[in-house]
mmCIF file of C-alpha atoms and ligand atoms in Angstrom:
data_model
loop_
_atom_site.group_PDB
_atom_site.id
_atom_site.type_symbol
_atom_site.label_atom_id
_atom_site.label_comp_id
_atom_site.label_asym_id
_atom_site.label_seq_id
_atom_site.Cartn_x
_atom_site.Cartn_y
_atom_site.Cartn_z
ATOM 1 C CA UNK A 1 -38.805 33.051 -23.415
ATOM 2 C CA UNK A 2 -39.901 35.511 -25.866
ATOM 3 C CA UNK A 3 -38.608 34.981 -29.745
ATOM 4 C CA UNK A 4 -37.306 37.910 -31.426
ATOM 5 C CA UNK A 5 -36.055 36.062 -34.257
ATOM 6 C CA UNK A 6 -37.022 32.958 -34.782
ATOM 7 C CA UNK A 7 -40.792 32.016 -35.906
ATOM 8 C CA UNK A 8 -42.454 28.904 -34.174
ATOM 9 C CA UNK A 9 -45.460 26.868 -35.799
ATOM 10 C CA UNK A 10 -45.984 23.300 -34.592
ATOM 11 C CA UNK A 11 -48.858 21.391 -36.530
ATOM 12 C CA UNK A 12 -49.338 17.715 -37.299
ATOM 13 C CA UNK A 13 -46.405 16.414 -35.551
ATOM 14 C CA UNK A 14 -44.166 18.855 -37.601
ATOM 15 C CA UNK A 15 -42.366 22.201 -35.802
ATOM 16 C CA UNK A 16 -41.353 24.869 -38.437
ATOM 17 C CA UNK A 17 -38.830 27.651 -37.783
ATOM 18 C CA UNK A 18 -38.459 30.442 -39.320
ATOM 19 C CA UNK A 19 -35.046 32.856 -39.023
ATOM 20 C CA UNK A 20 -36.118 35.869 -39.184
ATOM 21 C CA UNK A 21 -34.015 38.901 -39.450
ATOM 22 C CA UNK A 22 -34.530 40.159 -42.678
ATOM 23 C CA UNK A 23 -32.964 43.495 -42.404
ATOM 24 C CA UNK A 24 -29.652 41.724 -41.630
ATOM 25 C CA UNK A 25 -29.816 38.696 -44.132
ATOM 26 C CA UNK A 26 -31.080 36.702 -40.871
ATOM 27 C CA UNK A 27 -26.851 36.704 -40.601
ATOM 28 C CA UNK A 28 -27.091 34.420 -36.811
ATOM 29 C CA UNK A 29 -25.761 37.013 -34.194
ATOM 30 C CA UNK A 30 -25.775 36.019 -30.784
ATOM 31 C CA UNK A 31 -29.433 36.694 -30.163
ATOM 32 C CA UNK A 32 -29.926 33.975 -32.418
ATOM 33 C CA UNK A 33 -28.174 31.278 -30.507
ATOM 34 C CA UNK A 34 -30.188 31.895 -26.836
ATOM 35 C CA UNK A 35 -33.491 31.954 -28.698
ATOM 36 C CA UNK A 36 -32.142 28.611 -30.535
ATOM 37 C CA UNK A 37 -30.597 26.843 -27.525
ATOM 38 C CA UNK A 38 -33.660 27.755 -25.720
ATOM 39 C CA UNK A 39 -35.768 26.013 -28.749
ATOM 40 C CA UNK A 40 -33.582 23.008 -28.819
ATOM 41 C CA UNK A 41 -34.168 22.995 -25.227
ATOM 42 C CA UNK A 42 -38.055 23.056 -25.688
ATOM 43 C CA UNK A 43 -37.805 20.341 -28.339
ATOM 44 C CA UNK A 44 -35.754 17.809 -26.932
ATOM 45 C CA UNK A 45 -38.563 17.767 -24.098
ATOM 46 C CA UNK A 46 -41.046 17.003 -26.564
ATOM 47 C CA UNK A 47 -42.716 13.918 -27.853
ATOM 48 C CA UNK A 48 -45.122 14.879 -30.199
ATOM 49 C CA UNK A 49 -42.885 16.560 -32.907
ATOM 50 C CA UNK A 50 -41.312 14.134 -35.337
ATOM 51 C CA UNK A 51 -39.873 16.504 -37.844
ATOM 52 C CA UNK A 52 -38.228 20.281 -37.685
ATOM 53 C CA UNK A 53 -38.069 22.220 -40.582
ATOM 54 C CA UNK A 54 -35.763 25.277 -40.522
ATOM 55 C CA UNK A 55 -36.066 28.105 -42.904
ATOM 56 C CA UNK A 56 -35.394 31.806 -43.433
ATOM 57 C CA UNK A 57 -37.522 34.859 -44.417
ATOM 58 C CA UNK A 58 -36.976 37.471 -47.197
ATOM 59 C CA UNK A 59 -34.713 36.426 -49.913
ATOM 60 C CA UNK A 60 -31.657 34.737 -47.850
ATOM 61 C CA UNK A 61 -31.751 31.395 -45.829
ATOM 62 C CA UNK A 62 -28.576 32.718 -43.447
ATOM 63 C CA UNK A 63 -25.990 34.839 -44.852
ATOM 64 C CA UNK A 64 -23.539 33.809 -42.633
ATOM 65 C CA UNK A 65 -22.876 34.504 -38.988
ATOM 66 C CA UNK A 66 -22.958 38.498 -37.764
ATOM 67 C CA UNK A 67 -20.079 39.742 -39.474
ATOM 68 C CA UNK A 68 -20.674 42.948 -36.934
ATOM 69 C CA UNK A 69 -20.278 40.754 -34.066
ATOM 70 C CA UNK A 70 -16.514 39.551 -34.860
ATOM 71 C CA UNK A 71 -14.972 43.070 -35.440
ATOM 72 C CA UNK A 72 -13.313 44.114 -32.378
ATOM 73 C CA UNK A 73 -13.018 39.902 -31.634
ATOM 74 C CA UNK A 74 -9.400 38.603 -30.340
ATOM 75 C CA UNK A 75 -8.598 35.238 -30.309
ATOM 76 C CA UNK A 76 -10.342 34.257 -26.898
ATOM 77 C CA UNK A 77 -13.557 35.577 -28.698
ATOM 78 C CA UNK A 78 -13.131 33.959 -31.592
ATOM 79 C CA UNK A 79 -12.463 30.604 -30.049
ATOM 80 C CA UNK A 80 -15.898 31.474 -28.064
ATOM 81 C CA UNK A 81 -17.949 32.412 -31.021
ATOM 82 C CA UNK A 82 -16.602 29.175 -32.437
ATOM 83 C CA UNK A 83 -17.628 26.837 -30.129
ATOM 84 C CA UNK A 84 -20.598 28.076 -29.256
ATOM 85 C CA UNK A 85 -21.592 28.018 -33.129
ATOM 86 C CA UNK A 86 -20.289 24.269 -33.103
ATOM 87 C CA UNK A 87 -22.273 23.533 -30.214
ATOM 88 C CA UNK A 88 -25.317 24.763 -31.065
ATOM 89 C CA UNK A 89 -25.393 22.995 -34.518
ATOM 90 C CA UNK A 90 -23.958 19.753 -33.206
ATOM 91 C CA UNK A 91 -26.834 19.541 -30.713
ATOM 92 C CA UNK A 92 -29.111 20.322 -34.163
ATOM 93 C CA UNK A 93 -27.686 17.408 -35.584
ATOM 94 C CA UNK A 94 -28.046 15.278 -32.881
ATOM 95 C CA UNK A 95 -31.220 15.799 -31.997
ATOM 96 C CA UNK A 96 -33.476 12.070 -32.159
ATOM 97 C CA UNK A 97 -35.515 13.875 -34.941
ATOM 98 C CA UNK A 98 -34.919 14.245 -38.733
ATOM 99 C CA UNK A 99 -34.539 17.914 -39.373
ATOM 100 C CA UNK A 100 -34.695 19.751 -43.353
ATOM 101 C CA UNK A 101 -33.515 22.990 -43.934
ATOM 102 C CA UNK A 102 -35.801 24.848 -46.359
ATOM 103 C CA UNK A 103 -33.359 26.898 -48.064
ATOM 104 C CA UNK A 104 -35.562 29.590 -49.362
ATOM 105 C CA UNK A 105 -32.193 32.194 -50.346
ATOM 106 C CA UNK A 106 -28.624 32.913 -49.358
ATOM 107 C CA UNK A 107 -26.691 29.954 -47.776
ATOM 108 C CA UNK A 108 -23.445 31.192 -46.897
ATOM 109 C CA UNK A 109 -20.751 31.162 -44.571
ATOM 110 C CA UNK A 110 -22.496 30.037 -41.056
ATOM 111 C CA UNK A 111 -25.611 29.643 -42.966
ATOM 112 C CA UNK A 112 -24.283 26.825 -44.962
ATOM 113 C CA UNK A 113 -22.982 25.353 -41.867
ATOM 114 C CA UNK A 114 -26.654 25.306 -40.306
ATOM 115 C CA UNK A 115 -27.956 23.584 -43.150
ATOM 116 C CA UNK A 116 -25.150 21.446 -43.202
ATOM 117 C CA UNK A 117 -25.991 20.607 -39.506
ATOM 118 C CA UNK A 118 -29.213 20.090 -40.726
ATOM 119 C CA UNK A 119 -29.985 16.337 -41.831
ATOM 120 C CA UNK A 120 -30.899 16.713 -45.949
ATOM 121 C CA UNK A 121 -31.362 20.316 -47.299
ATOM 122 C CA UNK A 122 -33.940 21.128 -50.055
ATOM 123 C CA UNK A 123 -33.518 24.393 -51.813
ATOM 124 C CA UNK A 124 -35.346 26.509 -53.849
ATOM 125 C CA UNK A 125 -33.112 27.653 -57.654
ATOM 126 C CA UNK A 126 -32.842 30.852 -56.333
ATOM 127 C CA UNK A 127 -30.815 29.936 -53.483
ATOM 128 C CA UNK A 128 -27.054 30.477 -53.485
ATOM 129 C CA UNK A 129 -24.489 28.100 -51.285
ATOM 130 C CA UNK A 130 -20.738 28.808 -50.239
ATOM 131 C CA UNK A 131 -18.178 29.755 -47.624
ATOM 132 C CA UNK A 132 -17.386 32.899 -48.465
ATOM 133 C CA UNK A 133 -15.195 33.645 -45.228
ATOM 134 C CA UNK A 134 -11.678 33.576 -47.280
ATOM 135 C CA UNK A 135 -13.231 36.644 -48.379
ATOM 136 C CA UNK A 136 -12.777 38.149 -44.973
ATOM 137 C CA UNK A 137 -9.555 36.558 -44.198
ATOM 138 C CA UNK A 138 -11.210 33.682 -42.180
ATOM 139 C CA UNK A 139 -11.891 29.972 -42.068
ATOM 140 C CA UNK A 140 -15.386 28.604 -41.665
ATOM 141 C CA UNK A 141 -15.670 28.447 -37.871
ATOM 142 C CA UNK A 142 -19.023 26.792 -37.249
ATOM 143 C CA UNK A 143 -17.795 22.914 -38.288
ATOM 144 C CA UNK A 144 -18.096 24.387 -42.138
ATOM 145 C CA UNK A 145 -14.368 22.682 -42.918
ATOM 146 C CA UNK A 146 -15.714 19.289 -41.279
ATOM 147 C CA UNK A 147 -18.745 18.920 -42.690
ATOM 148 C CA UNK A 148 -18.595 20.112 -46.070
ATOM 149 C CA UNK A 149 -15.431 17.737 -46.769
ATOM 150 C CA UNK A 150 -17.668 14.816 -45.493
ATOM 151 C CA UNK A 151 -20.784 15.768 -47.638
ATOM 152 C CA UNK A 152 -19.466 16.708 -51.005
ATOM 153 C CA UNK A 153 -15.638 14.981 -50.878
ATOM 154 C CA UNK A 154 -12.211 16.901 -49.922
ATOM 155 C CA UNK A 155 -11.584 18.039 -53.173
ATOM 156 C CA UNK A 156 -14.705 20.186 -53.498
ATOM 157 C CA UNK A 157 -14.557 21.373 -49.884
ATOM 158 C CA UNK A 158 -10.875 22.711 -50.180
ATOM 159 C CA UNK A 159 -12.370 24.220 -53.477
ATOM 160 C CA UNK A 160 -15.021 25.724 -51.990
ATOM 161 C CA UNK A 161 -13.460 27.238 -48.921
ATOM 162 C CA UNK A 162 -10.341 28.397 -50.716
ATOM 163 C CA UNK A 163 -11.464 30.080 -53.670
ATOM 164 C CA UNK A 164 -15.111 31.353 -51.395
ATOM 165 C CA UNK A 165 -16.966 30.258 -55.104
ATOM 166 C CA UNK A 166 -20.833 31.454 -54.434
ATOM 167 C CA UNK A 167 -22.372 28.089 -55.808
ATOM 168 C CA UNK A 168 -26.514 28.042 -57.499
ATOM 169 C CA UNK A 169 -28.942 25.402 -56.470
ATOM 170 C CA UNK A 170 -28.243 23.229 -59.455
ATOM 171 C CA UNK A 171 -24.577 23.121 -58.568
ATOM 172 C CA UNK A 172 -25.181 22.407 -55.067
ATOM 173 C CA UNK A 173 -27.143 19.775 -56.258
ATOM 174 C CA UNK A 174 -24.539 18.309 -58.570
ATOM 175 C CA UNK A 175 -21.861 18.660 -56.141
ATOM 176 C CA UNK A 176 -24.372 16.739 -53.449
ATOM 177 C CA UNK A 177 -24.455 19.577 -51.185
ATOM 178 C CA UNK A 178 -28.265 19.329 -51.261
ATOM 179 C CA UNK A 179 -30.727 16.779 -52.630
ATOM 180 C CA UNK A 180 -33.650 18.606 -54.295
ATOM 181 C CA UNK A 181 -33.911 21.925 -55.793
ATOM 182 C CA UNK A 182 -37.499 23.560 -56.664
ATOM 183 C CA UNK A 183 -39.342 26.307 -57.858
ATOM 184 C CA UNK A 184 -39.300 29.333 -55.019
ATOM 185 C CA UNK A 185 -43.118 29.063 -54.987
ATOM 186 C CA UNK A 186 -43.150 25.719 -54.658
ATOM 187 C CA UNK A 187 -40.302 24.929 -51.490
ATOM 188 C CA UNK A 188 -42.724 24.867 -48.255
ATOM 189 C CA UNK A 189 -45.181 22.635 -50.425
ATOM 190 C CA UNK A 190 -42.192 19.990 -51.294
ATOM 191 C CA UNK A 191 -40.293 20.436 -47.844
ATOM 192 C CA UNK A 192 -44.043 19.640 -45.739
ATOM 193 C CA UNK A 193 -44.726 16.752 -48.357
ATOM 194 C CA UNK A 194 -41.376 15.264 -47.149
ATOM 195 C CA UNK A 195 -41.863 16.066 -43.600
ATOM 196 C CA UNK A 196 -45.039 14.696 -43.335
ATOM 197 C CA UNK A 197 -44.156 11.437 -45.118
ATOM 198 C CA UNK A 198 -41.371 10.932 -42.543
ATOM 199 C CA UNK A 199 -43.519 12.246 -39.683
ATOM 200 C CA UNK A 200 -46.231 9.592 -41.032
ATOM 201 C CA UNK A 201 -44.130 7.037 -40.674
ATOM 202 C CA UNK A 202 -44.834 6.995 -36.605
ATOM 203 C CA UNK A 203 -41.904 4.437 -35.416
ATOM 204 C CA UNK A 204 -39.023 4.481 -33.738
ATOM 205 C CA UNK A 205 -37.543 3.435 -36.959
ATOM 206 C CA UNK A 206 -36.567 6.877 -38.042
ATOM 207 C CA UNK A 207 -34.801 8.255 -35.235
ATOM 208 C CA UNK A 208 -33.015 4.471 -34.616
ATOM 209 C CA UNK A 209 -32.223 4.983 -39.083
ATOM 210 C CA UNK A 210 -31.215 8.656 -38.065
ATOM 211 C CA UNK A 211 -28.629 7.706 -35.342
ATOM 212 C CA UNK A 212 -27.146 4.599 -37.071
ATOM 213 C CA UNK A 213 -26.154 6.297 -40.273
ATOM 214 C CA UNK A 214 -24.473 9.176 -38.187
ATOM 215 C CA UNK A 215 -22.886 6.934 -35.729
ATOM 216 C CA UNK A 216 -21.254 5.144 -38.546
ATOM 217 C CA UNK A 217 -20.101 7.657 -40.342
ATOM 218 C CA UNK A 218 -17.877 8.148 -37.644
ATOM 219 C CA UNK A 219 -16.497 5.165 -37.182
ATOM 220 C CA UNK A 220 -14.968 2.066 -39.575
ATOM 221 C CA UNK A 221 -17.111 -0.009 -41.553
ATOM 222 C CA UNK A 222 -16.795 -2.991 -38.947
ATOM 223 C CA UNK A 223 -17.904 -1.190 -36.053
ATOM 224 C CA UNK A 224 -21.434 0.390 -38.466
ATOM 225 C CA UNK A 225 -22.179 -2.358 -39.466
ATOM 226 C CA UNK A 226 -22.128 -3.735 -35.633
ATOM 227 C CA UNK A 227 -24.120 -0.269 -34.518
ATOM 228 C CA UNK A 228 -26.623 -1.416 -37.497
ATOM 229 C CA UNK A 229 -26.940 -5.222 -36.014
ATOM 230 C CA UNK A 230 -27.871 -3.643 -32.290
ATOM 231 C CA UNK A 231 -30.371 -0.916 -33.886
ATOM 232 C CA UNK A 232 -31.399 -3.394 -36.068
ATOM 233 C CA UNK A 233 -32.526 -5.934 -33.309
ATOM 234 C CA UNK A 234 -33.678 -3.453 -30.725
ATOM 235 C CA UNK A 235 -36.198 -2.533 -33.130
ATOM 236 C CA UNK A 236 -37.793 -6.135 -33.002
ATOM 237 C CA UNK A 237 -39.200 -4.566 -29.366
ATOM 238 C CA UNK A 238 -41.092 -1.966 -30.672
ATOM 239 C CA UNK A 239 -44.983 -2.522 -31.488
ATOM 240 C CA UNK A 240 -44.924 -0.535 -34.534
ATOM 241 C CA UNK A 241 -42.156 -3.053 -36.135
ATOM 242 C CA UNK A 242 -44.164 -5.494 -35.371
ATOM 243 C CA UNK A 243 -47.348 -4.068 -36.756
ATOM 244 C CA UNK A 244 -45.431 -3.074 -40.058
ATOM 245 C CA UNK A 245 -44.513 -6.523 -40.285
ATOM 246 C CA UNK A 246 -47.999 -7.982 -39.934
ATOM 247 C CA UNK A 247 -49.659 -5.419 -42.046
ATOM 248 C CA UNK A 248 -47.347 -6.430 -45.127
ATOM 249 C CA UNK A 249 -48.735 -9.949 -44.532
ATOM 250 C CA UNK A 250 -51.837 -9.129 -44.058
ATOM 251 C CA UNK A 251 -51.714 -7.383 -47.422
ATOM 252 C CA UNK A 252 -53.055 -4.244 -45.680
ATOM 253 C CA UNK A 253 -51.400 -0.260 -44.710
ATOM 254 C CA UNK A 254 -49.704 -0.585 -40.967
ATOM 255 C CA UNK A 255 -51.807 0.799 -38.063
ATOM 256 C CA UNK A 256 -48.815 2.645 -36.393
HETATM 257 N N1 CAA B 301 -23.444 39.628 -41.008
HETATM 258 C C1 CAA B 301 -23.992 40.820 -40.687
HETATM 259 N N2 CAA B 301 -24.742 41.541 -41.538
HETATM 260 C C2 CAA B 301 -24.968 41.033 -42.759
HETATM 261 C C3 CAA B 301 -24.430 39.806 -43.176
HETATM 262 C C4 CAA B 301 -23.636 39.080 -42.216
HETATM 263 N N3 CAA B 301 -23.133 37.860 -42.493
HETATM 264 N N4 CAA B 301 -24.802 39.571 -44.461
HETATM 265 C C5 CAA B 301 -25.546 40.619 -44.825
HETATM 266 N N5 CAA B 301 -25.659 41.520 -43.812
HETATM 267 C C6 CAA B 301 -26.364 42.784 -43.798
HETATM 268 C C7 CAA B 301 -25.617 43.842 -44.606
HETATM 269 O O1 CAA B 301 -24.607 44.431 -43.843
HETATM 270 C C8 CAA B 301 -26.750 44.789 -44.949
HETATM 271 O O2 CAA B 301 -27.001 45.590 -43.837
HETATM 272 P P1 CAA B 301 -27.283 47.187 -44.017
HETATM 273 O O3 CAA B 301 -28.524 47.247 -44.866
HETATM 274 O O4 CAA B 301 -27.484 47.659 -42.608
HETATM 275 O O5 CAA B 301 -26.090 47.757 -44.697
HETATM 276 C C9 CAA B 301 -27.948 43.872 -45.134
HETATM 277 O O6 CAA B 301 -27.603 42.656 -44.473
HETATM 278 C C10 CAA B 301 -28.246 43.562 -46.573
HETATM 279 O O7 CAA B 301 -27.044 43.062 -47.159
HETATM 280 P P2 CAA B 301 -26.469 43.619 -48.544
HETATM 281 O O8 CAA B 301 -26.831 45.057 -48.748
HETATM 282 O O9 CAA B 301 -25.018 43.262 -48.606
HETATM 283 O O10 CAA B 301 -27.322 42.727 -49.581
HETATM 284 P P3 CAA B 301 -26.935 42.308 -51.048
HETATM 285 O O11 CAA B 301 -28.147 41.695 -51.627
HETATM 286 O O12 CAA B 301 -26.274 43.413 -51.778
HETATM 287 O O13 CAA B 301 -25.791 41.167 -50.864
HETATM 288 C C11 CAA B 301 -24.835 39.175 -49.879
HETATM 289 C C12 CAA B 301 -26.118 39.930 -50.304
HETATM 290 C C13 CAA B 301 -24.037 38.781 -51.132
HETATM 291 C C14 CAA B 301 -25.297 37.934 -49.142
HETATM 292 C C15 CAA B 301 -23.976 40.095 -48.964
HETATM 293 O O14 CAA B 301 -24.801 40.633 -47.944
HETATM 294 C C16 CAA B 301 -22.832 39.383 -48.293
HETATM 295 O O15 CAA B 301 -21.821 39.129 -48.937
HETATM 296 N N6 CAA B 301 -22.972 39.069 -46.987
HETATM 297 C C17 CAA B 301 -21.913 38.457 -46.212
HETATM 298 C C18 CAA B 301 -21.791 36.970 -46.507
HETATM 299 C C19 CAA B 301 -20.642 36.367 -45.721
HETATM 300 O O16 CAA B 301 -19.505 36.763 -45.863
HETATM 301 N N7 CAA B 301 -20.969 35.392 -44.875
HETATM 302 C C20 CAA B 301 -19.983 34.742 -44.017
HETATM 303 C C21 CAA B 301 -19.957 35.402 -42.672
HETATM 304 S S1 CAA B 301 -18.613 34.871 -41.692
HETATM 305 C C22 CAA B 301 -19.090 33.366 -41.080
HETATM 306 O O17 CAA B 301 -20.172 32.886 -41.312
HETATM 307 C C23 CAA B 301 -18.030 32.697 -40.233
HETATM 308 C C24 CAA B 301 -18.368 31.394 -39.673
HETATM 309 O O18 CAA B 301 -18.326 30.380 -40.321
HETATM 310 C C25 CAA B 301 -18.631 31.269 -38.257
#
């Protein structure tokens, strides 16, 4: 497939995509979703990536989904452009990889749900976060009511999404939106440190972490900490366990 908008760089075990639709606040229209289905696609094929990074070019990270798009939309379309937004990020966050959104700008409305999707976010203090779709007499549609209760608490979420409040980077931060804000110059130098300290890790250890931790999120505290026991024992079968193990020991860095 060719990419229109998204940029694809692959190095060290890391894949890097950038949205880019500048003109348009890289606002996710439907081209978007093929070329990203068709990445997912391409990635979940792949063993030799251990980390995504998603970011956004020009000064917004995703400011929302294509307003343009929903205009003449009745409520079969907007059940459709729902759903396919929910599947396509549910798929992101379910991938077997870590993934970090790089937000580099604008976060809002659908683009807050990506990085939402997205499994820690990292933004630069220029960024700006919120769900500003009360604005346009919609709801989040893209899982943006779900998610943002379960990452920052109900009473910020209803906050959030009722009043549309444009939130900075520190205030994400406080809220625990994200978990690191840094200098604009400095966000692909932080976000690759972190990816390549994960990627470097080279065990089935982080996808098995990945999984559990989602799993029991949705679930009691019984049944996680039953998911934990299983992940935790499978991973006695894996050579790198056993190598981190020994090295430790051995007083010496594992050999994954
Ligand atoms: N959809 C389509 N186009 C968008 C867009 C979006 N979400 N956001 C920005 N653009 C376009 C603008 O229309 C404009 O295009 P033209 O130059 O052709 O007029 C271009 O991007 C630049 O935008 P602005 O001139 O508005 O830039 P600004 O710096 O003055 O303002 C902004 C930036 C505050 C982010 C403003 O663009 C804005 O409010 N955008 C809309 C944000 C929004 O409401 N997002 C939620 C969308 S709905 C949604 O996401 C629903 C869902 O959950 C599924």
């Amino acid at each position: 497939m060719d990419y229109n908008i998204l940029k694809i760089g692959i190095s060290n075990r890391i894949a890097v995509v950038v949205i880019s639709r500048p003109a348009a606040l890289n606002a996710l229209n439907s081209d978007f979703f093929s070329e990203f289905n068709h990445f997912l696609d391409d990635l979940e094929l792949r063993n030799d990536v251990k980390v995504l990074v998603i970011t956004g070019e020009g000064k917004s990270f995703v400011a929302g989904a294509d307003i343009s798009e929903m205009a003449d939309f009745g409520e079969k379309e907007g059940f459709a452009f729902s759903e396919k937004g929910q599947r396509t990020f549910n798929r992101l966050e379910q991938l077997q990889i870590p993934v970090i959104a790089a937000i580099n700008g604008y976060a809002l409305g659908g683009g807050c749900e990506l990085a939402m999707a997205c499994d820690f976010r990292i933004a630069s203090n220029l960024a700006k976060f919120g769900q500003p779709e009360m604005n346009l007499g919609l709801i989040p549609g893209y899982a943006g009511t779900q998610r943002l209760a379960r990452l920052t608490g109900l009473g910020n979420a209803l906050y959030l999404i009722l009043t549309a409040a444009t939130l900075s980077a520190d205030e994400a931060l406080r809220m625990g939106l994200i978990q690191k804000v840094t200098d604009p110059e400095m966000l692909m130098e932080e976000v690759m440190k972190l990816a390549s300290k994960i990627a470097n890790n080279g065990s089935r250890a982080v996808p098995v972490g990945k999984k559990t931790i989602r799993q029991g999120l949705e679930t009691d505290f019984a049944r996680g900490c039953s998911i934990e026991t299983d992940a935790f024992a499978t991973l006695f079968n894996d050579r790198a366990t056993k190598e981190g193990l020994k090295a430790f020991m051995e007083k010496r860095k594992p050999d994954w």
